[in-house]
Short mmCIF file of C-alpha atoms in Angstrom, two decimals:
data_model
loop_
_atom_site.label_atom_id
_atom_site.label_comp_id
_atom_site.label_asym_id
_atom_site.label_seq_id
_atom_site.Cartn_x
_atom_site.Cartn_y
_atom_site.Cartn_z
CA UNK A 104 -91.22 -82.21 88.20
CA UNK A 105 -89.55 -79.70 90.53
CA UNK A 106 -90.70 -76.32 91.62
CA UNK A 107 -88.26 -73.62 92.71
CA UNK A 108 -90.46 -71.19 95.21
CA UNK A 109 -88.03 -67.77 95.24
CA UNK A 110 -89.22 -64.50 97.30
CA UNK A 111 -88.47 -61.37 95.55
CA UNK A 112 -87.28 -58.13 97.00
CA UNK A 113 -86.28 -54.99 95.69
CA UNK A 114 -82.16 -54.64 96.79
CA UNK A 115 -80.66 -51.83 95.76
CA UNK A 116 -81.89 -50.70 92.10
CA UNK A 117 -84.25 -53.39 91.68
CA UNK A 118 -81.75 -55.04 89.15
CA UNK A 119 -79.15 -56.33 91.94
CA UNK A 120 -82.17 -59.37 93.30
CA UNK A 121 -83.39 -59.58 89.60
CA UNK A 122 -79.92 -61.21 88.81
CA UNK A 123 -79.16 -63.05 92.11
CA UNK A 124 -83.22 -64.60 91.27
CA UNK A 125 -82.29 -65.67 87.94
CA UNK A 126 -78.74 -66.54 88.59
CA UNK A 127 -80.63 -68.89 91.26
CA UNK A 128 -83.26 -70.33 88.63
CA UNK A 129 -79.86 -71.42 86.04
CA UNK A 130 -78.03 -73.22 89.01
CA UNK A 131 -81.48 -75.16 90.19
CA UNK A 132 -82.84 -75.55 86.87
CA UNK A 133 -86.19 -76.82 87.43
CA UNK A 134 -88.99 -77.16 85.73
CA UNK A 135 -91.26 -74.33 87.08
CA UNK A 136 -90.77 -71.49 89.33
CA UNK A 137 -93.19 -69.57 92.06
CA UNK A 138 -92.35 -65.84 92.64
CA UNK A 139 -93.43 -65.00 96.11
CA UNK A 140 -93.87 -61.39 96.10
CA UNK A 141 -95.33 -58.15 97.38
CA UNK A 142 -97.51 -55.05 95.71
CA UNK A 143 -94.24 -53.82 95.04
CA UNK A 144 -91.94 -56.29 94.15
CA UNK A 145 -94.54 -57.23 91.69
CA UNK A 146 -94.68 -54.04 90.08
CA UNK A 147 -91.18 -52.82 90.12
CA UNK A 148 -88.75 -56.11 90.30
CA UNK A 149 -91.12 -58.90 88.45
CA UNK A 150 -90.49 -57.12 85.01
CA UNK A 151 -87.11 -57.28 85.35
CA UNK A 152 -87.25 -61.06 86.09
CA UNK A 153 -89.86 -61.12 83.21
CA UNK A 154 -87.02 -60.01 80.62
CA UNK A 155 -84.19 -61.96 82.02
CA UNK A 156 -86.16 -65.30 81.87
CA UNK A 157 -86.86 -64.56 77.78
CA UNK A 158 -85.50 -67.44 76.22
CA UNK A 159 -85.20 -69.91 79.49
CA UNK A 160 -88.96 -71.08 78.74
CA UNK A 161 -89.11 -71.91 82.34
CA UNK A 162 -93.49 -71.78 83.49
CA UNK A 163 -94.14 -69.60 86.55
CA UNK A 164 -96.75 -68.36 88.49
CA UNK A 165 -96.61 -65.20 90.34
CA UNK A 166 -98.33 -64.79 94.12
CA UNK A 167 -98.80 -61.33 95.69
CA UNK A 168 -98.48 -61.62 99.92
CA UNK A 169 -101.17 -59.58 101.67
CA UNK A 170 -98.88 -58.63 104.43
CA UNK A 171 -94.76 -58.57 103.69
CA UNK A 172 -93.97 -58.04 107.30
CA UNK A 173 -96.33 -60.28 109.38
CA UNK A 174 -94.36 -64.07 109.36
CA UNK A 175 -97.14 -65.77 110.34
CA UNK A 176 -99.76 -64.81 107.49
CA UNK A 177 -96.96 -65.32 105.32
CA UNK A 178 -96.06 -68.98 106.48
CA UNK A 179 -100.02 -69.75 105.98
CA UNK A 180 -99.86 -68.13 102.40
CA UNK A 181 -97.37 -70.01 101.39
CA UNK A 182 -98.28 -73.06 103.16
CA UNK A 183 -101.19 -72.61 100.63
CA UNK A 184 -100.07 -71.87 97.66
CA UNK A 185 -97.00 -74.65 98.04
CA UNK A 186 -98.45 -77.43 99.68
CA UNK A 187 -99.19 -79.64 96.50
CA UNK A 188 -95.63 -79.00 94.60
CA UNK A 189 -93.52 -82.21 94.16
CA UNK A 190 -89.63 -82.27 94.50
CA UNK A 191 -89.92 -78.67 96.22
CA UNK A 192 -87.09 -76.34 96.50
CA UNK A 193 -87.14 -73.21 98.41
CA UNK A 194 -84.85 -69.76 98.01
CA UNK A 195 -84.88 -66.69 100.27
CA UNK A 196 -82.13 -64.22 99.54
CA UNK A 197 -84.25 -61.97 98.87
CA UNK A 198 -87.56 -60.22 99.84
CA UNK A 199 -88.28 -58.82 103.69
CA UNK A 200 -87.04 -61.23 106.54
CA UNK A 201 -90.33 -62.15 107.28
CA UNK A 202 -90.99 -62.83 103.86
CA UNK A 203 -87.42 -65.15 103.92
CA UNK A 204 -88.58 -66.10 107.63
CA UNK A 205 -92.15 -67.41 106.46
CA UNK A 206 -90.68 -69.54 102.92
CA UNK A 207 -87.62 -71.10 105.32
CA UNK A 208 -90.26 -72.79 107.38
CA UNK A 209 -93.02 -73.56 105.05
CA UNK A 210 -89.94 -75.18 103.14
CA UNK A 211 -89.10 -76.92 106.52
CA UNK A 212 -93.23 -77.89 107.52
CA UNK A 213 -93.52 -79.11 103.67
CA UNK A 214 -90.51 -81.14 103.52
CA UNK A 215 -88.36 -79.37 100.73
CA UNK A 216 -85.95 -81.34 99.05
CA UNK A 217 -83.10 -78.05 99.05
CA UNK A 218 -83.42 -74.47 100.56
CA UNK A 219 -80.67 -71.61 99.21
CA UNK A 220 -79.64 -68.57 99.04
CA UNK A 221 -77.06 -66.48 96.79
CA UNK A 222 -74.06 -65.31 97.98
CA UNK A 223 -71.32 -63.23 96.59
CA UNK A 224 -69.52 -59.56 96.92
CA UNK A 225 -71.53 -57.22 99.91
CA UNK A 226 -71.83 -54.17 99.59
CA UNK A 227 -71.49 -51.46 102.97
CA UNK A 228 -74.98 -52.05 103.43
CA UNK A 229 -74.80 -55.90 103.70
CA UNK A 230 -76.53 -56.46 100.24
CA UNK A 231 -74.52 -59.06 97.62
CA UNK A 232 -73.66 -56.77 94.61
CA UNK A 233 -72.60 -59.83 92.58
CA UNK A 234 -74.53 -63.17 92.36
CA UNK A 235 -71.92 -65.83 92.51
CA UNK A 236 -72.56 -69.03 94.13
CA UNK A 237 -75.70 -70.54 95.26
CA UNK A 238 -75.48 -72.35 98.74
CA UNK A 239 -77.90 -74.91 98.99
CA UNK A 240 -78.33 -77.62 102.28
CA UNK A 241 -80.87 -80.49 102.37
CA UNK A 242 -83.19 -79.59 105.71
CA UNK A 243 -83.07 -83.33 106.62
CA UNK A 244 -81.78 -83.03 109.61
CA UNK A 245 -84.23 -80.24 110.53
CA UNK A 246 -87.15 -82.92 109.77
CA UNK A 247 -85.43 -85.74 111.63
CA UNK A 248 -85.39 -83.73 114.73
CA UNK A 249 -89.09 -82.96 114.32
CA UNK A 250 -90.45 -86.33 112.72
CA UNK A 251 -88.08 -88.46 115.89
CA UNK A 252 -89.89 -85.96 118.98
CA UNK A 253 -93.10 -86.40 117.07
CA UNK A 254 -92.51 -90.54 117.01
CA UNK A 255 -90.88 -90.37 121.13
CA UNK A 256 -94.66 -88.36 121.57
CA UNK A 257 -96.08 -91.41 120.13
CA UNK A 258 -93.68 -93.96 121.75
CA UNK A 259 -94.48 -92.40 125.19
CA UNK A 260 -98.12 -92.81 124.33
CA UNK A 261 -98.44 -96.41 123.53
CA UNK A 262 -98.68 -95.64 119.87
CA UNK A 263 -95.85 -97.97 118.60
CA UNK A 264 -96.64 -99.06 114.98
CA UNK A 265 -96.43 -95.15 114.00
CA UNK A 266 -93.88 -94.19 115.91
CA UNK A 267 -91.43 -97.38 114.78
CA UNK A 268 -92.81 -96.66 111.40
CA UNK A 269 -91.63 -92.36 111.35
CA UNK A 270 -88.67 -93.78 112.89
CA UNK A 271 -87.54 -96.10 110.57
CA UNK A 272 -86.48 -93.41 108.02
CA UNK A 273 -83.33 -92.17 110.13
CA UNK A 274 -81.96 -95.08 111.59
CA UNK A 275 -79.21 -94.79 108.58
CA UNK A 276 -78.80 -90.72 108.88
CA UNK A 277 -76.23 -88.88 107.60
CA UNK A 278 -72.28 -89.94 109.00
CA UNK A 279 -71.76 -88.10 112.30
CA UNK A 280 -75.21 -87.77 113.38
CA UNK A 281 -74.78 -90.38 116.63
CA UNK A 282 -77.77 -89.02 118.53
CA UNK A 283 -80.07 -88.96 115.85
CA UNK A 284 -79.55 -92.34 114.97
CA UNK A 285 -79.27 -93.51 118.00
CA UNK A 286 -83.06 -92.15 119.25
CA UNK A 287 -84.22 -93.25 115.92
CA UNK A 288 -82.77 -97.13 116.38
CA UNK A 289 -84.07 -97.05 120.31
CA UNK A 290 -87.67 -95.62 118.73
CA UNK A 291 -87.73 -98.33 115.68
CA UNK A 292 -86.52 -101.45 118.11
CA UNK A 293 -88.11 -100.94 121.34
CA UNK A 294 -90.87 -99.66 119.52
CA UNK A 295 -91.47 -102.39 117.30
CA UNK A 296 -91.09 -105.12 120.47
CA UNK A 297 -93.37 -103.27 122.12
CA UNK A 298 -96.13 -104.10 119.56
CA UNK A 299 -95.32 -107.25 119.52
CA UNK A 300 -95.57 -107.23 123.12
CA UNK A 301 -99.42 -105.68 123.16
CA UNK A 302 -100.03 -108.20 120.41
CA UNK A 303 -99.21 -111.15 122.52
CA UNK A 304 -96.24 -112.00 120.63
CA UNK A 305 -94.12 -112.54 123.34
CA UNK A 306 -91.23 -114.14 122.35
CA UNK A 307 -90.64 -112.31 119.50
CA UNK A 308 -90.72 -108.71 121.52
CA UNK A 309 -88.17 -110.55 123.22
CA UNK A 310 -86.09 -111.68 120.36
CA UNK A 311 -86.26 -107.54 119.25
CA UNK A 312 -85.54 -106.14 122.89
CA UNK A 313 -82.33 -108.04 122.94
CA UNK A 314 -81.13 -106.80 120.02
CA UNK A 315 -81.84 -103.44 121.24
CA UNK A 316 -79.45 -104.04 124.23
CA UNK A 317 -76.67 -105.30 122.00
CA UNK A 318 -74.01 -102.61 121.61
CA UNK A 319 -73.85 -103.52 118.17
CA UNK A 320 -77.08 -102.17 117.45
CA UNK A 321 -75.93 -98.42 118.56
CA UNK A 322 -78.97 -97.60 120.49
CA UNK A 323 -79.26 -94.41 122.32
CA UNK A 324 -80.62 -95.39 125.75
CA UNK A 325 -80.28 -93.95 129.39
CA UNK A 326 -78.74 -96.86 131.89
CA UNK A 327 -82.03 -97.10 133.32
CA UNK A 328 -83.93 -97.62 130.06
CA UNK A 329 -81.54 -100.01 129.65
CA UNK A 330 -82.11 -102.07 132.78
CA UNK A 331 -85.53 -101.91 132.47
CA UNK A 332 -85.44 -103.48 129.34
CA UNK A 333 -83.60 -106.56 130.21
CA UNK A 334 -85.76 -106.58 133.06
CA UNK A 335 -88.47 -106.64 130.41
CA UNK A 336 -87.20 -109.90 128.37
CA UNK A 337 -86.83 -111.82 131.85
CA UNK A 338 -90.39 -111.31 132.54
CA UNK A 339 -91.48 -111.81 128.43
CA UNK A 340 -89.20 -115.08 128.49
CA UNK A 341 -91.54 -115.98 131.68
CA UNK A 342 -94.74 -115.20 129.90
CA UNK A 343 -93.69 -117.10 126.88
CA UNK A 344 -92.13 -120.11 128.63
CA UNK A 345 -95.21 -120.98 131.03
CA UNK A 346 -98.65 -120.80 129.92
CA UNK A 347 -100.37 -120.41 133.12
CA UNK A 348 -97.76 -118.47 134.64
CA UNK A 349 -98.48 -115.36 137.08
CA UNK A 350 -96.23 -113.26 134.74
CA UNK A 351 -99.17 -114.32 131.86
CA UNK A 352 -101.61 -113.47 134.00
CA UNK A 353 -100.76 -110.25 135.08
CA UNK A 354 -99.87 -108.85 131.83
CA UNK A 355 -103.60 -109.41 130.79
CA UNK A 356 -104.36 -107.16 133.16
CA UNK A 357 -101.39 -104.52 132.44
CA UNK A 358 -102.70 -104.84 128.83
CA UNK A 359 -106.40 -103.99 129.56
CA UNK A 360 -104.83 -101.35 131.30
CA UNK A 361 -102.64 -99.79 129.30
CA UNK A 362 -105.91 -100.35 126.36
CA UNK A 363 -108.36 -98.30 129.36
CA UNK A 364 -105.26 -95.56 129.31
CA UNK A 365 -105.74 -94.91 125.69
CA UNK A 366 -109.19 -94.50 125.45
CA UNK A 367 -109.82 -98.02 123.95
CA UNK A 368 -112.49 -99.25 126.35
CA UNK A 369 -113.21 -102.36 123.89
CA UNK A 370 -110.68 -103.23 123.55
CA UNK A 371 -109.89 -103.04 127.24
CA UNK A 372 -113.01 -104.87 128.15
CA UNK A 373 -112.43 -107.80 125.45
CA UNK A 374 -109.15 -108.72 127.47
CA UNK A 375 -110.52 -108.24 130.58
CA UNK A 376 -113.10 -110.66 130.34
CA UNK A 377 -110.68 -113.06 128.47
CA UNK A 378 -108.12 -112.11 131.52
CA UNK A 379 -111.03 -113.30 134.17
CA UNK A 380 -111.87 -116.61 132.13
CA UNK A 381 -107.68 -117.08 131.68
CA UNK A 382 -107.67 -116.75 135.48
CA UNK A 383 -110.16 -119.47 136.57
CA UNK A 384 -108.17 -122.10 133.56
CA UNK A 385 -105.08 -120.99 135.66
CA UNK A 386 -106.97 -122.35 139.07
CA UNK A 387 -108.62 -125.02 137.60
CA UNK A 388 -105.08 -126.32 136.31
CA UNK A 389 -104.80 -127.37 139.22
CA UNK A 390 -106.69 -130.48 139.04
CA UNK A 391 -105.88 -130.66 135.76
CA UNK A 392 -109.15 -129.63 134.51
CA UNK A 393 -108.79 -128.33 130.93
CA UNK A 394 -112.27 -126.11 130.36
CA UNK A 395 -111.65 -126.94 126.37
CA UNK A 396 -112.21 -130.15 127.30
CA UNK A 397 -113.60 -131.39 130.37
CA UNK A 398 -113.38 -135.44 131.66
CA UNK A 399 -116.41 -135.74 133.69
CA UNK A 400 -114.78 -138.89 135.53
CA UNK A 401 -111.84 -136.55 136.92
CA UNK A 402 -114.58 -134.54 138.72
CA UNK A 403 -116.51 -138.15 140.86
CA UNK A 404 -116.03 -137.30 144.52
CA UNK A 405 -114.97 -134.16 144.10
CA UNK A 406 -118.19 -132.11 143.29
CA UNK A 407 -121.51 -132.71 144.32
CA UNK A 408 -123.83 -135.68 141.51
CA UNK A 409 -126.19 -132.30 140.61
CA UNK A 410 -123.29 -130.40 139.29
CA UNK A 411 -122.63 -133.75 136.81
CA UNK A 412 -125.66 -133.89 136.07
CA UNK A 413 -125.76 -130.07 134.62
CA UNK A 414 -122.76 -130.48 132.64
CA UNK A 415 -123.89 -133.75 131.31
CA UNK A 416 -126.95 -132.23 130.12
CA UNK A 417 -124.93 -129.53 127.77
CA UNK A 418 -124.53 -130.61 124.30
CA UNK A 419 -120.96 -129.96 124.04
CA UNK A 420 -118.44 -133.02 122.92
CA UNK A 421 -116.00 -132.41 124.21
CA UNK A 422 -117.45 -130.27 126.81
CA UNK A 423 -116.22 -127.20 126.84
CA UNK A 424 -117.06 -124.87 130.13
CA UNK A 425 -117.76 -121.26 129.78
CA UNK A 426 -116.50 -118.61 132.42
CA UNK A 427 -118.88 -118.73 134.84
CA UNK A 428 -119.36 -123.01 134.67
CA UNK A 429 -115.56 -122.90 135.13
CA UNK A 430 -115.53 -120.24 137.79
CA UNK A 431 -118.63 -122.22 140.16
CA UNK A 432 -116.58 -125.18 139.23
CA UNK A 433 -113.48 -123.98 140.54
CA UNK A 434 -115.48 -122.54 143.41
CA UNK A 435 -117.24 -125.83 144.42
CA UNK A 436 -113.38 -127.55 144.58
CA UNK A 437 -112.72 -124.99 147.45
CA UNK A 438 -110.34 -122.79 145.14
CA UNK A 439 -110.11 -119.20 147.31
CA UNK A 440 -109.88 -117.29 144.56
CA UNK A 441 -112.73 -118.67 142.29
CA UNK A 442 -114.77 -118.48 145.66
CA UNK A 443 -113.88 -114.83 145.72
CA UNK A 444 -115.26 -114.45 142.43
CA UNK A 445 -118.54 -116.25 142.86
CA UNK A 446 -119.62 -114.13 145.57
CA UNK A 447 -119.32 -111.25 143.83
CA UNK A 448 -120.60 -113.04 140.60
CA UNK A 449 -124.22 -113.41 142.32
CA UNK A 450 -125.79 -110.93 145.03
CA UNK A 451 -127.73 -113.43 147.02
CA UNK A 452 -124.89 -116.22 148.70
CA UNK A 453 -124.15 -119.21 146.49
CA UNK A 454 -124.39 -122.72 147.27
CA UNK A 455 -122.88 -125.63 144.71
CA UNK A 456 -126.43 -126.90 143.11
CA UNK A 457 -128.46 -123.87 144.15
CA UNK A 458 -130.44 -122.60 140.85
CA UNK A 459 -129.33 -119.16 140.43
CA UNK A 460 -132.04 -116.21 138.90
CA UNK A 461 -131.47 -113.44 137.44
CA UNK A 462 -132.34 -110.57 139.83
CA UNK A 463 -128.99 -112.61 142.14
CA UNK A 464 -126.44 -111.11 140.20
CA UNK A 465 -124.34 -109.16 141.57
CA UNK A 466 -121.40 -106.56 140.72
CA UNK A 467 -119.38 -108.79 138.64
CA UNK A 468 -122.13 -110.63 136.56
CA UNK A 469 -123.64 -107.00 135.62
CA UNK A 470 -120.33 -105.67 134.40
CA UNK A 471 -119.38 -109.26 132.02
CA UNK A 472 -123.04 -108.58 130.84
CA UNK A 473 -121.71 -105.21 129.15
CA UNK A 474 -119.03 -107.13 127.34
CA UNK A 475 -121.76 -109.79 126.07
CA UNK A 476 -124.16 -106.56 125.02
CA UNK A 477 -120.96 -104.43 123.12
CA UNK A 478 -120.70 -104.16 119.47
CA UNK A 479 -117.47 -106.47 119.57
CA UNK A 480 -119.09 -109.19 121.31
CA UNK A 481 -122.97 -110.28 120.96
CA UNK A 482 -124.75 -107.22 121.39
CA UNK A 483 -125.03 -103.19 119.73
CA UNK A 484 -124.15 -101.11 122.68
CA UNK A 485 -121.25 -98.79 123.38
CA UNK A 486 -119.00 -99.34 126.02
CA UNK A 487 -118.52 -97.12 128.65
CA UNK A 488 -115.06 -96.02 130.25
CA UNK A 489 -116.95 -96.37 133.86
CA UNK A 490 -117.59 -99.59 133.01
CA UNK A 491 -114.25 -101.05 132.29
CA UNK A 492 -112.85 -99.14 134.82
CA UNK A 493 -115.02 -100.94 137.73
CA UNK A 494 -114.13 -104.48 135.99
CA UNK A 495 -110.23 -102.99 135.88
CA UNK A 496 -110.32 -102.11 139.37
CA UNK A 497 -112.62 -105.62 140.34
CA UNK A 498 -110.19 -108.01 138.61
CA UNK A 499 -107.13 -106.05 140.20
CA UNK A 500 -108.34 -106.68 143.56
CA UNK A 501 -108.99 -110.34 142.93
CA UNK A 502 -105.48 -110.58 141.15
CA UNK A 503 -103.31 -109.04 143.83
CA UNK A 504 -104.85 -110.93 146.10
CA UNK A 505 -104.21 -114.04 144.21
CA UNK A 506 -100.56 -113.08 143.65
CA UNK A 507 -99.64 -111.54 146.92
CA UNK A 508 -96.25 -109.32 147.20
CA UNK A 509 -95.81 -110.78 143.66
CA UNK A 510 -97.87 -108.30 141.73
CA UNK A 511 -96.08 -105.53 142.84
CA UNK A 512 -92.92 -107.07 141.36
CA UNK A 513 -94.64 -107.90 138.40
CA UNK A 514 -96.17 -104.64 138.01
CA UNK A 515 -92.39 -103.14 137.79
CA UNK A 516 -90.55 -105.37 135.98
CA UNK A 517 -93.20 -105.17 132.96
CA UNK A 518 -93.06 -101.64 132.92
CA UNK A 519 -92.62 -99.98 129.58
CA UNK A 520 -90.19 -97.40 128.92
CA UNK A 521 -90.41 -93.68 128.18
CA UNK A 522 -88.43 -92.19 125.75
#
């Protein structure tokens, strides 16, 4: 069902914009019209219209503006009175130009299907004296502009399912519109990879970010975009290649960072404790010591008889270590960085064997307590952005230590693109 919205004016003799409004209504046909008008227009041009539509049993409805000359209260008039009509269509040749001004971009904000206007003969005063064509343009490519900065807004704030998903709808615009498509094919790609990417999909983003690059593709990307990118699929072929790799381990930190950025604190703190217990498997790799599933025999000689006697006792078969068995594990085999941890794990010093209480804990132990006590984990409580911002800044400190000069290089070749 489509609904022609028409302002009406007054012209010359009133008569002049009665034709060009019903000469309008033959050429669109549809199936039920809204005249826009004022006090006046009502009264002195709507019975005109009235006679001329005898016969073309077309329904209408007739809205009187408060205001013909202020845009703005227009707009939100007719923002109201338009907002629920299917297959719109919009015409302004007539009425005041804020009255034309105010239906052009409701038409535009509402997503008409056609906007028009009549031409013909002018007279000296500008004013068409005869009604014969209708000029009618689809305002796609006035929405694509809008809907693709709306999705690079989203893009450039992490929010890639929406904006791939706006995005997706102009990647096959109209011939000749290069740019457009372009954006659109760089949004619905890169943008797509790059959920892939935050879902830990890694060799898939990578799959998607090479087809971005192909010049096949027609992507609309600055050089530099573009060099980032590959650098991107080096480092997600790294990730996806090597399971305890440093690139793997740093980008659970660059993803519980970029999940802190937007305001997602649990979901920042869920990786960040899985990116401290991923970090202790790493060290503990290398004695091949698989936390899933421990061999007690590996371990003889190496740690002291009361710390094989406390794992014996758990129940677990296989046994299976949590994060801090593995990390005072780790730390008992001399490993630098799981020593690092420990001692900021407990507040009083820690010795292999020594029975730890409660009031030792220090920093770290506190702050993986908040995790156990949110919503998402084992407990009811909120998290709080201080919170995950100490345990971001804590596990950054333990991680660029661990890595050296190589989380710097890391940090940029991961490094998403803006748009």
């Amino acid at each position: 069902m489509s609904t022609l919205a028409i302002t009406v004016g007054t012209g010359r003799n009133r008569s002049d914009i009665a034709e060009a409004i019903l000469f309008s209504i033959r050429t669109h046909r549809p199936s039920k019209v809204i005249f826009l008008c004022s006090q006046l227009t009502k009264s002195q041009t709507m019975p005109i219209i009235q006679q001329g539509l005898t016969g073309m049993a077309v329904p209408y409805d007739v809205v009187i503006c408060h205001n013909e000359n202020d845009v703005q209260v227009l707009y939100l008039e007719y923002i109201e009175h338009l907002r629920h009509c299917r297959s719109l269509m919009v015409d302004f040749t007539s009425g005041t130009k804020a009255m034309s001004a105010a239906l052009f971009a409701a038409g535009i904000a509402l997503g008409a299907e056609q906007v028009s206007y009549v031409l013909g003969p002018r007279d000296a005063t500008g004013r068409v004296v005869q009604s014969q064509e209708v000029l009618t343009f689809k305002p796609d490519l006035v929405l694509a502009e809008r809907q693709l900065e709306k999705a690079r807004d989203l893009f450039n704030q992490l929010e890639f399912h929406a904006a791939w998903q706006l995005a997706e709808a102009y990647v096959k615009a109209p011939p000749g519109q290069t740019r457009l498509v372009g954006l659109a094919k760089a949004l619905y790609l890169v943008g797509q990879a790059y959920e892939d990417w935050e879902r830990f999909d890694w060799a898939k983003a990578a799959r998607t970010l090479r087809k971005a690059t192909s010049p096949h593709e027609g992507v609309a990307l600055a050089s530099s975009a573009m060099t980032q990118i590959k650098a991107n699929i080096t480092f997600l072929q790294a990730i996806a290649k090597d399971a305890y790799s440093s690139e793997r381990l740093y980008e659970l930190y660059a993803n519980a960072k970029r999940r802190w950025e937007q305001g997602r604190y649990d979901d920042a703190l869920s990786r960040l404790y899985r990116a401290f217990e991923y970090l202790i498997q790493a060290r503990l790799k290398q004695w091949d010591i698989d936390t899933s599933k421990v061999k007690l025999d590996l371990l003889k000689g190496k740690v002291s008889e009361s710390t094989i006697r406390r794992l014996c006792s758990k129940a677990d078969d296989p046994l299976r270590l949590g994060l801090r068995d593995a990390m005072e594990l780790a730390a008992e085999l001399a490993d630098d960085v799981a020593l690092k941890l420990v001692r900021t794990y407990w507040r009083s010093p820690w010795q292999p064997g020594k029975k730890m209480q409660a009031k030792d804990a220090g920093p770290l132990q506190n702050l993986l307590n908040r995790r156990n006590q949110s919503f998402l984990a084992h407990g009811t409580n909120p998290v709080k952005q201080e919170d995950v911002k100490q345990l971001l800044d804590l596990y950054k400190t333990i991680l660029k230590e661990a890595l050296g000069p190589k989380f710097d290089d890391l940090a940029q070749v991961s490094r998403f693109i803006t748009l």
